[in-house]
GROMACS .gro file of C-alpha atoms in nm:
model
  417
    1UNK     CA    1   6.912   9.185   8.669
    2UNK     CA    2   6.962   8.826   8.722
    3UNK     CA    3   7.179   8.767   8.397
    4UNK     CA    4   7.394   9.098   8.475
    5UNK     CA    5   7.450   8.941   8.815
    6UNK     CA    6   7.557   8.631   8.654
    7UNK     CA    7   7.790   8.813   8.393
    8UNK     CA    8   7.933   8.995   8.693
    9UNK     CA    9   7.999   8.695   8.888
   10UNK     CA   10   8.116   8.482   8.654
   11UNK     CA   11   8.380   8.758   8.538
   12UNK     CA   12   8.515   8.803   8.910
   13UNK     CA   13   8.566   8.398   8.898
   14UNK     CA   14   8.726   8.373   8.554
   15UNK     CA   15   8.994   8.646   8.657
   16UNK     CA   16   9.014   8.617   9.020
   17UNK     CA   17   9.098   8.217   8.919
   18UNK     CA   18   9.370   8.373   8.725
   19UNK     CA   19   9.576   8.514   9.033
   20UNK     CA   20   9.625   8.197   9.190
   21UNK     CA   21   9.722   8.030   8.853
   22UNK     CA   22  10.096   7.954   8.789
   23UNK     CA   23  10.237   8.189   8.569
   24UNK     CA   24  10.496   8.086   8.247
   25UNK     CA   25  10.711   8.333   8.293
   26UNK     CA   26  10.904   8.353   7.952
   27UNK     CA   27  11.132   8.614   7.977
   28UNK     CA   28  11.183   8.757   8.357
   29UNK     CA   29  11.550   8.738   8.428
   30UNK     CA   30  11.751   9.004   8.624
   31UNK     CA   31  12.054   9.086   8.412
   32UNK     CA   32  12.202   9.396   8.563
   33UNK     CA   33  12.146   9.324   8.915
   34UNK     CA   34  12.363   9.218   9.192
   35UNK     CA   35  12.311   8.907   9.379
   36UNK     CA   36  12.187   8.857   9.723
   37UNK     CA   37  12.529   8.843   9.904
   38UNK     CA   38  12.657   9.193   9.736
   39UNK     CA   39  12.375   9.382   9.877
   40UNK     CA   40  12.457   9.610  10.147
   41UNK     CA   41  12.314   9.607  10.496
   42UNK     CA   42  11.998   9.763  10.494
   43UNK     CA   43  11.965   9.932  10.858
   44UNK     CA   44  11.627   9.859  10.994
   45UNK     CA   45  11.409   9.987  11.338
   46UNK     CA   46  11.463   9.631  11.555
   47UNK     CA   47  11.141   9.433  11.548
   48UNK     CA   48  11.149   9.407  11.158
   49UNK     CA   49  11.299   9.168  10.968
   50UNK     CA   50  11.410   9.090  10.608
   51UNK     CA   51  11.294   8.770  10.411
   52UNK     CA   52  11.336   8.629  10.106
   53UNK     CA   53  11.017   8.425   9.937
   54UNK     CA   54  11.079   8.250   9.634
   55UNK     CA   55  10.844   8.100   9.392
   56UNK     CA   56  10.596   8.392   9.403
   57UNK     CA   57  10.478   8.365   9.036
   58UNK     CA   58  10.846   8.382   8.878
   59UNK     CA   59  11.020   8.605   9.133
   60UNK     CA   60  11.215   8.579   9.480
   61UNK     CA   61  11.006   8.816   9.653
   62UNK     CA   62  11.241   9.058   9.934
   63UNK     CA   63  10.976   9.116  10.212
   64UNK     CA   64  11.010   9.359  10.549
   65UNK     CA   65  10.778   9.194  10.825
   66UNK     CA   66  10.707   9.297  11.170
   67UNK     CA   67  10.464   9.115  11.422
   68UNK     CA   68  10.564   8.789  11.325
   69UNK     CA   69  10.630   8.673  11.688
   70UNK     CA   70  10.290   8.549  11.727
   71UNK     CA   71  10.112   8.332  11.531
   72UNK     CA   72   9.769   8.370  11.393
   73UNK     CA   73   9.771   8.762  11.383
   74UNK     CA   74   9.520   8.911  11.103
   75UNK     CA   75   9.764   8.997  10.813
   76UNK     CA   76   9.846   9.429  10.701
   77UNK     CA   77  10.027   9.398  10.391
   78UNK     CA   78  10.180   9.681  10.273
   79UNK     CA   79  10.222   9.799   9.872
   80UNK     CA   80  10.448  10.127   9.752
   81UNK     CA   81  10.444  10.297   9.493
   82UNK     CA   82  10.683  10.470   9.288
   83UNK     CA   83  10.961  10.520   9.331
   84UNK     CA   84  10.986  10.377   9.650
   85UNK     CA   85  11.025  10.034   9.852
   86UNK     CA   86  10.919   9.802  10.097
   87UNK     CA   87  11.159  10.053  10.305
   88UNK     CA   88  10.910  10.322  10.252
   89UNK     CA   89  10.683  10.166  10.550
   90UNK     CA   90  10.960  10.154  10.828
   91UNK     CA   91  10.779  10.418  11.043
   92UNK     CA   92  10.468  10.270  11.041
   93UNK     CA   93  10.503   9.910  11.053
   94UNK     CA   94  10.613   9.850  11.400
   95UNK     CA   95  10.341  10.097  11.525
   96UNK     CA   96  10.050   9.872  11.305
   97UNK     CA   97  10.225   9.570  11.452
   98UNK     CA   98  10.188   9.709  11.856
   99UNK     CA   99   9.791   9.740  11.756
  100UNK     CA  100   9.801   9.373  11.678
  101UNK     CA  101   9.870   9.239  11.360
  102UNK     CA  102  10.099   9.072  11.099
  103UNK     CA  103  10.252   9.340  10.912
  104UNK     CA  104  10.400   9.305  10.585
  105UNK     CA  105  10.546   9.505  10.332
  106UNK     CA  106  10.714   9.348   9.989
  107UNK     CA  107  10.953   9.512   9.713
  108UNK     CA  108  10.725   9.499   9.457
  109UNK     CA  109  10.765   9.386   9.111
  110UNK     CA  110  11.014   9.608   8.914
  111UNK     CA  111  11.197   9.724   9.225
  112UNK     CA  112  11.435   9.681   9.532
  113UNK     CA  113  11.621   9.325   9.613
  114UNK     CA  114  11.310   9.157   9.421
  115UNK     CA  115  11.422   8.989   9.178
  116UNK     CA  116  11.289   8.760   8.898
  117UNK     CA  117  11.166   9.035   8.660
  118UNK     CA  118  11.293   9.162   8.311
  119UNK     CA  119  11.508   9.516   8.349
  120UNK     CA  120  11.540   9.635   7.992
  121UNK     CA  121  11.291   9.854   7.768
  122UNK     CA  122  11.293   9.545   7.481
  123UNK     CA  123  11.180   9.278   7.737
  124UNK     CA  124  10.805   9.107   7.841
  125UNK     CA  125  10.675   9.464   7.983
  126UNK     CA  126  10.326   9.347   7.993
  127UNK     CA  127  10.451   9.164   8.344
  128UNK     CA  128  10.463   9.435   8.481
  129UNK     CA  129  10.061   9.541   8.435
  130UNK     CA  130   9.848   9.526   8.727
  131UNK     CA  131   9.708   9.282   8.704
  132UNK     CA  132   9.994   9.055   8.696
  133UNK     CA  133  10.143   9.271   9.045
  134UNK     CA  134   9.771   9.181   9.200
  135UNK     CA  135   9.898   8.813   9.111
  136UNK     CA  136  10.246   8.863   9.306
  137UNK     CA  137  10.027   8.976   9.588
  138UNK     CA  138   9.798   8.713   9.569
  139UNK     CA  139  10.092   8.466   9.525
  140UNK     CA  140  10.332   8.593   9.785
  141UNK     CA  141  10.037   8.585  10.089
  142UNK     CA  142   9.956   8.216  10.012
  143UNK     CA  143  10.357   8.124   9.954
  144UNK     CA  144  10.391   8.256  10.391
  145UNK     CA  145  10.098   8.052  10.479
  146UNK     CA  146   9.780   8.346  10.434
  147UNK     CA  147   9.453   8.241  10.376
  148UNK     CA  148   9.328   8.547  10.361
  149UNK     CA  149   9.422   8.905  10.432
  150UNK     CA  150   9.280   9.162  10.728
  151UNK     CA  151   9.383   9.443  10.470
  152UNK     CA  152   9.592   9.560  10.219
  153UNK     CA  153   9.718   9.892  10.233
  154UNK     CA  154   9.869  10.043   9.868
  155UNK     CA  155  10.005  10.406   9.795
  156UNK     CA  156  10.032  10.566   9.466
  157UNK     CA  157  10.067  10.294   9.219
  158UNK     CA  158  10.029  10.008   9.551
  159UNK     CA  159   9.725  10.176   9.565
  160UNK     CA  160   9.599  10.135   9.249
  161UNK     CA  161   9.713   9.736   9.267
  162UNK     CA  162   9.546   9.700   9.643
  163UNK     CA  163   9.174   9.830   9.448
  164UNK     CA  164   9.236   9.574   9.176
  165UNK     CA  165   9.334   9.289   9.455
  166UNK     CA  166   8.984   9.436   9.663
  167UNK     CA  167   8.798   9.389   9.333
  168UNK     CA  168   8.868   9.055   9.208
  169UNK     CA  169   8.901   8.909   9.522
  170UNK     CA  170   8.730   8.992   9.790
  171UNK     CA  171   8.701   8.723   9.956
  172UNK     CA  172   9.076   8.723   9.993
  173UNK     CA  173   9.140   9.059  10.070
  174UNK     CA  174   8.869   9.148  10.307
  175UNK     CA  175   8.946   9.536  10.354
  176UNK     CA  176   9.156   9.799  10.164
  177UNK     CA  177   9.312  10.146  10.243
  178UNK     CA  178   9.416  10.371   9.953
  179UNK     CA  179   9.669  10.649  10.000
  180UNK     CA  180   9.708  10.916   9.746
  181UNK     CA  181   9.574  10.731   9.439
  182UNK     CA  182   9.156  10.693   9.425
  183UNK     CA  183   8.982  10.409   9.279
  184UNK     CA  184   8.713  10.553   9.015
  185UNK     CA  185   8.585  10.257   8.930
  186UNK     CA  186   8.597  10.051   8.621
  187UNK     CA  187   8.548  10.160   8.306
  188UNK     CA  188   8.227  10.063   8.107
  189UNK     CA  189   8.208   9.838   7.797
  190UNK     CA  190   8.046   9.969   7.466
  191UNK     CA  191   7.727   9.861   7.517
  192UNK     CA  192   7.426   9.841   7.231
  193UNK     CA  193   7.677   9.865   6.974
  194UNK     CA  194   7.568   9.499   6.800
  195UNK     CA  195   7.348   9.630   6.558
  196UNK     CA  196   7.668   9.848   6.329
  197UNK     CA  197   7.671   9.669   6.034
  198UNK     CA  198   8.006   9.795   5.909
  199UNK     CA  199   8.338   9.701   6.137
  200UNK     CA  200   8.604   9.985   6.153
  201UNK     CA  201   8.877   9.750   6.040
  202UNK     CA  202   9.140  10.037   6.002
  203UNK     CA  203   9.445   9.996   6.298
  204UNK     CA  204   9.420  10.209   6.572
  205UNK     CA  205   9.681  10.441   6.631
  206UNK     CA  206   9.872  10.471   6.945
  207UNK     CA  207   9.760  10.724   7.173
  208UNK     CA  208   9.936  11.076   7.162
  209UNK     CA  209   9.930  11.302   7.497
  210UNK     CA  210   9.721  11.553   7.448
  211UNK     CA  211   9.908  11.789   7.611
  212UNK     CA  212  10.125  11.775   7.340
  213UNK     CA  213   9.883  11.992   7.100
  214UNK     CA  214   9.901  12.328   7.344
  215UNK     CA  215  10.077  12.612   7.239
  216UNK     CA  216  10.326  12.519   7.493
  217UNK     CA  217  10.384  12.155   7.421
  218UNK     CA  218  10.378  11.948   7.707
  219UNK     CA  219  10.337  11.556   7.849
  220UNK     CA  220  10.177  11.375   8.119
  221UNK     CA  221  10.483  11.210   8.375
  222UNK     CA  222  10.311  10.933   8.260
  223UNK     CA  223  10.423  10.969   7.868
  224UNK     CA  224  10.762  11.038   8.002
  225UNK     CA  225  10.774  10.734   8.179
  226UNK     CA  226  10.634  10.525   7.936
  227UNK     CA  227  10.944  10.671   7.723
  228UNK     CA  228  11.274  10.503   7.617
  229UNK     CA  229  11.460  10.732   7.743
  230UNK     CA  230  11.334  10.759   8.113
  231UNK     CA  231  11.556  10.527   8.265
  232UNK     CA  232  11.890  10.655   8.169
  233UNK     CA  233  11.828  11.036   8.226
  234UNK     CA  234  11.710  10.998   8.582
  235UNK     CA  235  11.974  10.701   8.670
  236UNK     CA  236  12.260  10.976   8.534
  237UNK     CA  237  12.106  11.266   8.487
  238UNK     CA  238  12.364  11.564   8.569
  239UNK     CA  239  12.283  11.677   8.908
  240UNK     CA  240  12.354  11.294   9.000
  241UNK     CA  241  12.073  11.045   9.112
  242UNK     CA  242  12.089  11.158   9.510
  243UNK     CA  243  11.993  11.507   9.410
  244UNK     CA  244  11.739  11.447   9.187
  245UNK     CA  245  11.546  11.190   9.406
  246UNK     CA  246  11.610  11.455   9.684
  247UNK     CA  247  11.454  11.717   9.475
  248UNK     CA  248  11.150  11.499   9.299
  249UNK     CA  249  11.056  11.375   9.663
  250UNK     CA  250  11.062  11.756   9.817
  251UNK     CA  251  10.852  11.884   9.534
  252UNK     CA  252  10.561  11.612   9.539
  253UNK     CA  253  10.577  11.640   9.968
  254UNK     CA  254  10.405  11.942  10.182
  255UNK     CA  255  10.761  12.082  10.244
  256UNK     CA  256  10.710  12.233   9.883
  257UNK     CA  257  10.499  12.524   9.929
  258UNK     CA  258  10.351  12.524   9.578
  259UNK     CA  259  10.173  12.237   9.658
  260UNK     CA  260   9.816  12.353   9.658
  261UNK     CA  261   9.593  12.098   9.498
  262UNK     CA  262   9.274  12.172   9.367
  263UNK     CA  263   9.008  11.961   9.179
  264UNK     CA  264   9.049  11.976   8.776
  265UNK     CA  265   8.672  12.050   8.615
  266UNK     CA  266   8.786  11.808   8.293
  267UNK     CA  267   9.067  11.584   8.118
  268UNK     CA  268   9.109  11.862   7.848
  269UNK     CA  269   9.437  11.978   7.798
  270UNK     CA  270   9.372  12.298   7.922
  271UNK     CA  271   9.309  12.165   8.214
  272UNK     CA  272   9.524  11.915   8.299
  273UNK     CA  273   9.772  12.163   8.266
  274UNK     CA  274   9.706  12.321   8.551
  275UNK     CA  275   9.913  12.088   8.770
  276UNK     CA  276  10.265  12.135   8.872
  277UNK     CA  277  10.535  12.056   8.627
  278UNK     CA  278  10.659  11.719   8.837
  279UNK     CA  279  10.284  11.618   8.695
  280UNK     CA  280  10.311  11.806   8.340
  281UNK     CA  281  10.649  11.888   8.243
  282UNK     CA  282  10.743  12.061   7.878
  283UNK     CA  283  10.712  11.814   7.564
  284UNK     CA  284  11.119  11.883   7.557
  285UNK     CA  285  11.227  11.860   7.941
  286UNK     CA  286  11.340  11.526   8.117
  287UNK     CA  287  11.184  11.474   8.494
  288UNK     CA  288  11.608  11.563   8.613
  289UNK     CA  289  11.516  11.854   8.437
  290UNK     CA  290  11.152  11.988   8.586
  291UNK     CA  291  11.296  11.883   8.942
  292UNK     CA  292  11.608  12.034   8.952
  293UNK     CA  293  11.474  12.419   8.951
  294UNK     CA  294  11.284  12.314   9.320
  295UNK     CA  295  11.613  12.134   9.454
  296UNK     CA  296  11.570  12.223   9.825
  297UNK     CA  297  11.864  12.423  10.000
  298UNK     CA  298  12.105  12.285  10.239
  299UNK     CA  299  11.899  12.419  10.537
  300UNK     CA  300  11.587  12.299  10.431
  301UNK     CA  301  11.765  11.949  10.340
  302UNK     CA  302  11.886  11.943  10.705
  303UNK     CA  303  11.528  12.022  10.869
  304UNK     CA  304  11.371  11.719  10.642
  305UNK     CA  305  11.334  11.504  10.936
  306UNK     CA  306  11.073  11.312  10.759
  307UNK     CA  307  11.383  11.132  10.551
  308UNK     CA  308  11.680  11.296  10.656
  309UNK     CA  309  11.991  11.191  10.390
  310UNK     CA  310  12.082  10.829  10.562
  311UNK     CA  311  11.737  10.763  10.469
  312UNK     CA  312  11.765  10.875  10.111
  313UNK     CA  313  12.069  10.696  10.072
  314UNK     CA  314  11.890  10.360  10.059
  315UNK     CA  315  11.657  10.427   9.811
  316UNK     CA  316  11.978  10.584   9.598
  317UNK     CA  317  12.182  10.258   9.679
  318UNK     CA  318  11.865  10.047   9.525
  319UNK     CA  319  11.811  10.241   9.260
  320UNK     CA  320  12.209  10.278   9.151
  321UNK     CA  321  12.188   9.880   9.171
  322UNK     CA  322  11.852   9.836   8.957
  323UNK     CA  323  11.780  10.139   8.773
  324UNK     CA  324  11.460  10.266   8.716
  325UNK     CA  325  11.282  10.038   8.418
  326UNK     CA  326  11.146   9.732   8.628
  327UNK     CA  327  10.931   9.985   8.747
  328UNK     CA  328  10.868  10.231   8.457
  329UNK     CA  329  10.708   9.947   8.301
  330UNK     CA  330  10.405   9.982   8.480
  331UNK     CA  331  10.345  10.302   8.333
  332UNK     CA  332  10.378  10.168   7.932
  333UNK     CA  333  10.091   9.923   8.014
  334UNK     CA  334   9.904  10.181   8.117
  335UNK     CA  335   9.977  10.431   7.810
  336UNK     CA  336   9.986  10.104   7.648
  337UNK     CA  337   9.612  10.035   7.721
  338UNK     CA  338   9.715   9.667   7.870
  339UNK     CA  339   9.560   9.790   8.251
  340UNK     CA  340   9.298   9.932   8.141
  341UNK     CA  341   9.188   9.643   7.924
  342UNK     CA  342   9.234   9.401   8.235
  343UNK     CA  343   8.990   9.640   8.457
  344UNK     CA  344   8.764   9.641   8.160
  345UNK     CA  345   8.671   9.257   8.243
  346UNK     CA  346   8.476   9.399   8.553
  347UNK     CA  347   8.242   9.599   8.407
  348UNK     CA  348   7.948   9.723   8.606
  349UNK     CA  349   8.150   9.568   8.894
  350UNK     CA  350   8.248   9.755   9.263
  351UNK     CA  351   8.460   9.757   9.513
  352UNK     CA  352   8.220   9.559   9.811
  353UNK     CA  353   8.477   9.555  10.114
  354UNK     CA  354   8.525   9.825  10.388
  355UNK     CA  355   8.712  10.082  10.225
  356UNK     CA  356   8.891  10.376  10.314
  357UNK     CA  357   9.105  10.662  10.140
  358UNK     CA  358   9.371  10.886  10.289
  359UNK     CA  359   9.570  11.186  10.153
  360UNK     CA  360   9.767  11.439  10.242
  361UNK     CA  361   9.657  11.777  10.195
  362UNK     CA  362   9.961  11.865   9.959
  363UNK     CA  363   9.868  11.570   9.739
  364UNK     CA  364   9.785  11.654   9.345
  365UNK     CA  365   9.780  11.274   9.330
  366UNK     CA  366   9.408  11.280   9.501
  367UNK     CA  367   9.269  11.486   9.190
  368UNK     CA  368   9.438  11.243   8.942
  369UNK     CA  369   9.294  11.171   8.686
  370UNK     CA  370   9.028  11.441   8.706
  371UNK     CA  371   8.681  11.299   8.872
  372UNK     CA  372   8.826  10.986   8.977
  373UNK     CA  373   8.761  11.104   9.373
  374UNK     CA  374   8.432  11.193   9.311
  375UNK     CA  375   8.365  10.842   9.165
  376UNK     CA  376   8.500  10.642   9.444
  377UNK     CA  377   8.314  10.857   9.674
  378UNK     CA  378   7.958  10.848   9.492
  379UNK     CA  379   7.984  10.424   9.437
  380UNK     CA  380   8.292  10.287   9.281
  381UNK     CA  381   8.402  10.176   9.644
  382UNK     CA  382   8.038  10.101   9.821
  383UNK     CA  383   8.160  10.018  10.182
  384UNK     CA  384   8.389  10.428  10.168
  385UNK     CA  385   8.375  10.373  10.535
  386UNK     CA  386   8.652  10.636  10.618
  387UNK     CA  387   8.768  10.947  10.412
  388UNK     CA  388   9.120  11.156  10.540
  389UNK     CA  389   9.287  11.429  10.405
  390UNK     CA  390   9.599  11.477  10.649
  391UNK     CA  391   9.769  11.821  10.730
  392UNK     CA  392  10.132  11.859  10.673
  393UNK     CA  393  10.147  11.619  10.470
  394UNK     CA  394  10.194  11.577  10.036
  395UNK     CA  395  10.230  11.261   9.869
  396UNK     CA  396  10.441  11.034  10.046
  397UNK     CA  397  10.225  11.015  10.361
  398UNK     CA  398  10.315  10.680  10.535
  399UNK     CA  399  10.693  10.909  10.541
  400UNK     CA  400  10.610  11.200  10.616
  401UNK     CA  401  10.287  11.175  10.886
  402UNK     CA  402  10.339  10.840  11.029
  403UNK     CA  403  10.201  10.864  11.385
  404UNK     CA  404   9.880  11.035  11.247
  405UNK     CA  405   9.866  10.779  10.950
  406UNK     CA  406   9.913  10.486  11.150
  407UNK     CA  407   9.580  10.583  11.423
  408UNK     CA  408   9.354  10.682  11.079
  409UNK     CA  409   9.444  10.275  10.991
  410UNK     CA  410   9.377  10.112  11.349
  411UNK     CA  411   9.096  10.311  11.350
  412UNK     CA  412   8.961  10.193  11.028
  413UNK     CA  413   9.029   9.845  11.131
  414UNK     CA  414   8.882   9.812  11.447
  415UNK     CA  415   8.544   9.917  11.277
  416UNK     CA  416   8.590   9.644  10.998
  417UNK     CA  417   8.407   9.287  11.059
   0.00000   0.00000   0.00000
C-alpha cells in the first residue's frame, strides 16, 4: 500500500509540475484570424467585462469577468465546451458574482478572440489535448494574480478539462462542478503483464469506429470531428452556418422533443447506436447534414428565449471569423489516443475534492460514454457531494436553465470547506 501510495503521489507531482512549466510552443500562430481592433462589439449584461491576458502558455487569452470590484473574492472560473464561448456563461455569471465571488470565464484554446493557437488540420494538434487546455487554465489563473481557485466549473468538453485540472491539482483547484460530461475515472494500466516473453512488435493500427461495421454504417460525432473534412462542411455547409448552429443547438437542447436519454447497457455497436443521430450520424452524412432534418420552424425559433437570434449571432460572427478546427482538434487527440494516454499517468488515482455533477434531463451527454456515470458515482470522484439532473433543460444548461443552475452552484459552494 505504501509503494502504490508513493507511485500515486509521485505521478500527481511529475504531471501536475508540468502545468505550471513554460511551454515551447513551436507552431501556434493564428493565420486566418482577424486582429483585435477588427472584432466587433460584443454586447455584454453591464457588470462584465472583457480582458485580454497574454503570456498564458503561448496564447493571448480573451477572458469575460464579473465580480472583480472587490478584491480578494474566492475565484469561479468558468470552461465551455463545444461549440461555444466564454459568451456561453453571460446568464449566470453576474448571478454567481451577487453570491460573492470572482467569476471568470475564458475563450478557451481553439476558439473565440483567443488567439495564439494553430487553425489548420496539418498543424501541432496535439496542443490542443487536455492536458495542455488544463495547462492554459492553470497558466491563465496564476497570469491574474490566483493562487488558488474556489472552483472550476466545465461543461461538455470544459468539463472534461475541469476533472483533469481537479485531478492533478488539487491543491489548486479546490472544488469542481461538471455539467453534462461525467468523469469515469482513469483508465487502468496493464498490470502483471512483465512476465510475456515475446513483445508484439507489429504497428498498431489506427482505431476504426465501430459503428462503421453495422449493416447501416455509421460514426461516432467524434470520428466526424476528428475528420478532415469537418471544418469546411459546417463553416459552408448549404443551409449557411446560422442555420445549422441554430438547428445543432435545438436538437441537443430540451426544446427537441426526441430528447429522451436513457442509460446504454454496453459500448457495442449495437448499442451505441441507440442515440440520436447528432451523436451517431450515417458513415456517409456530414453533421450540416443530420441537423438540418430537425431545423426548428420560425415559430419555434421565435419562442427560443433561451438564445433568441441576437444571441446566436455572436457565436456565428466568431465562428465565420475562426472556423471550426482550433477546436475540432480536441477531438483527434482523443480518437488519436493522445488524452487518453495523458490520463493514463494517474492510474489508480481519484478525484479527492468536493465534487458535484449537473445535467439536464434532455442530456444524452450524461450517458456518454456508456458507464462513465455510474463510475463517477461509485468512486472515480470520492467527495460526489451533490448530484442534479435539471428539468427543462438538454445539453447546454448554463443557457438554457440559468436561475436554477446558478442556486444548484451556490449551494454546492457554501457546503465546500
Amino acid at each position: 500500500m505504501k509503494r502504490r501510495n508513493f507511485v500515486k503521489n509521485t505521478a500527481l507531482t511529475a504531471l501536475g509540475t508540468a502545468l505550471i512549466r513554460p511551454l515551447e510552443v513551436l507552431a501556434e500562430k493564428s493565420t486566418n484570424m482577424k486582429t483585435k481592433d477588427q472584432l466587433k462589439d460584443m454586447e455584454l449584461p453591464a457588470g462584465i467585462r472583457e480582458r485580454y491576458v497574454t503570456g498564458v502558455n503561448g496564447l493571448t487569452v480573451h477572458v469575460l469577468e464579473a465580480g472583480f470590484d472587490t478584491p480578494k473574492r474566492p475565484v469561479i472560473l468558468l470552461l465551455h465546451g463545444f461549440p461555444e464561448l466564454a459568451y456561453s456563461w453571460r446568464k449566470v455569471m453576474l448571478p454567481l458574482a451577487a453570491a460573492g465571488y470572482n467569476v471568470i470565464a475564458p475563450d478557451l484554446r481553439g476558439y473565440g478572440r483567443t488567439t495564439g493557437w494553430d487553425n489548420s488540420y496539418d498543424g501541432n494538434f496535439a496542443s490542443f489535448r487536455t492536458h495542455e487546455l488544463s495547462r492554459d487554465a492553470l497558466g491563465l489563473m496564476m497570469a491574474m494574480g490566483h493562487d488558488s481557485v474556489y472552483t472550476i466549473v466545465g461543461h461538455d468538453i470544459g468539463a472534461i478539462v475541469a476533472a483533469y485540472c481537479a485531478l492533478v491539482r488539487p491543491d489548486f483547484f479546490r472544488s469542481v462542478v461538471l455539467l453534462s460530461c461525467p468523469f469515469g475515472g482513469v483508465p487502468p494500466l496493464p498490470f502483471g503483464v512483465g512476465e510475456q516473453t515475446v513483445p508484439n512488435l507489429q504497428q498498431q493500427q489506427s482505431v476504426q469506429d465501430p459503428l462503421a461495421s453495422l449493416p447501416r454504417p455509421r460514426k461516432d460525432s467524434t470520428t466526424y470531428f476528428s475528420s478532415r473534412g469537418a471544418n469546411s462542411e459546417m463553416l459552408n455547409c448549404r443551409q449557411g452556418l446560422h442555420d445549422f448552429l441554430r438547428a445543432y443547438f435545438h436538437v441537443k437542447s430540451a426544446d427537441w422533443s426526441q430528447n429522451k436519454p436513457f442509460p446504454l447497457t454496453s459500448g457495442l455497436a449495437e448499442e451505441l447506436a441507440k442515440q440520436p443521430a447528432y451523436y451517431v450520424l450515417d458513415l456517409d452524412k456530414t453533421m450540416p447534414e443530420v441537423v438540418a432534418a430537425d431545423m426548428p420552424s420560425p415559430k419555434e425559433i421565435s419562442a427560443c428565449k433561451w438564445l433568441p437570434d441576437s444571441e446566436l449571432d455572436v457565436y456565428t460572427q466568431e465562428l465565420n471569423r475562426t472556423g471550426f478546427q482550433g477546436a475540432l482538434n480536441w477531438y483527434r487527440c482523443t480518437t488519436n489516443g493522445l488524452n487518453r494516454s495523458d490520463l493514463e499517468l494517474f492510474s489508480g488515482h481519484t478525484i479527492d475534492v468536493p465534487s458535484c455533477f449537473i445535467s439536464g434531463i434532455a442530456d444524452w451527454a450524461r450517458f456518454r460514454p456508456p458507464g462513465a456515470l455510474e463510475k463517477m458515482q461509485q468512486g472515480a470522484c470520492t467527495q460526489m457531494r451533490s448530484f442534479h439532473i435539471i428539468d427543462g433543460a438538454g445539453h447546454w444548461v448554463q443557457q438554457e436553465r440559468p436561475e436554477y443552475l446558478t442556486k444548484v452552484i451556490v449551494d454546492f459552494l457554501q457546503n465546500v470547506k
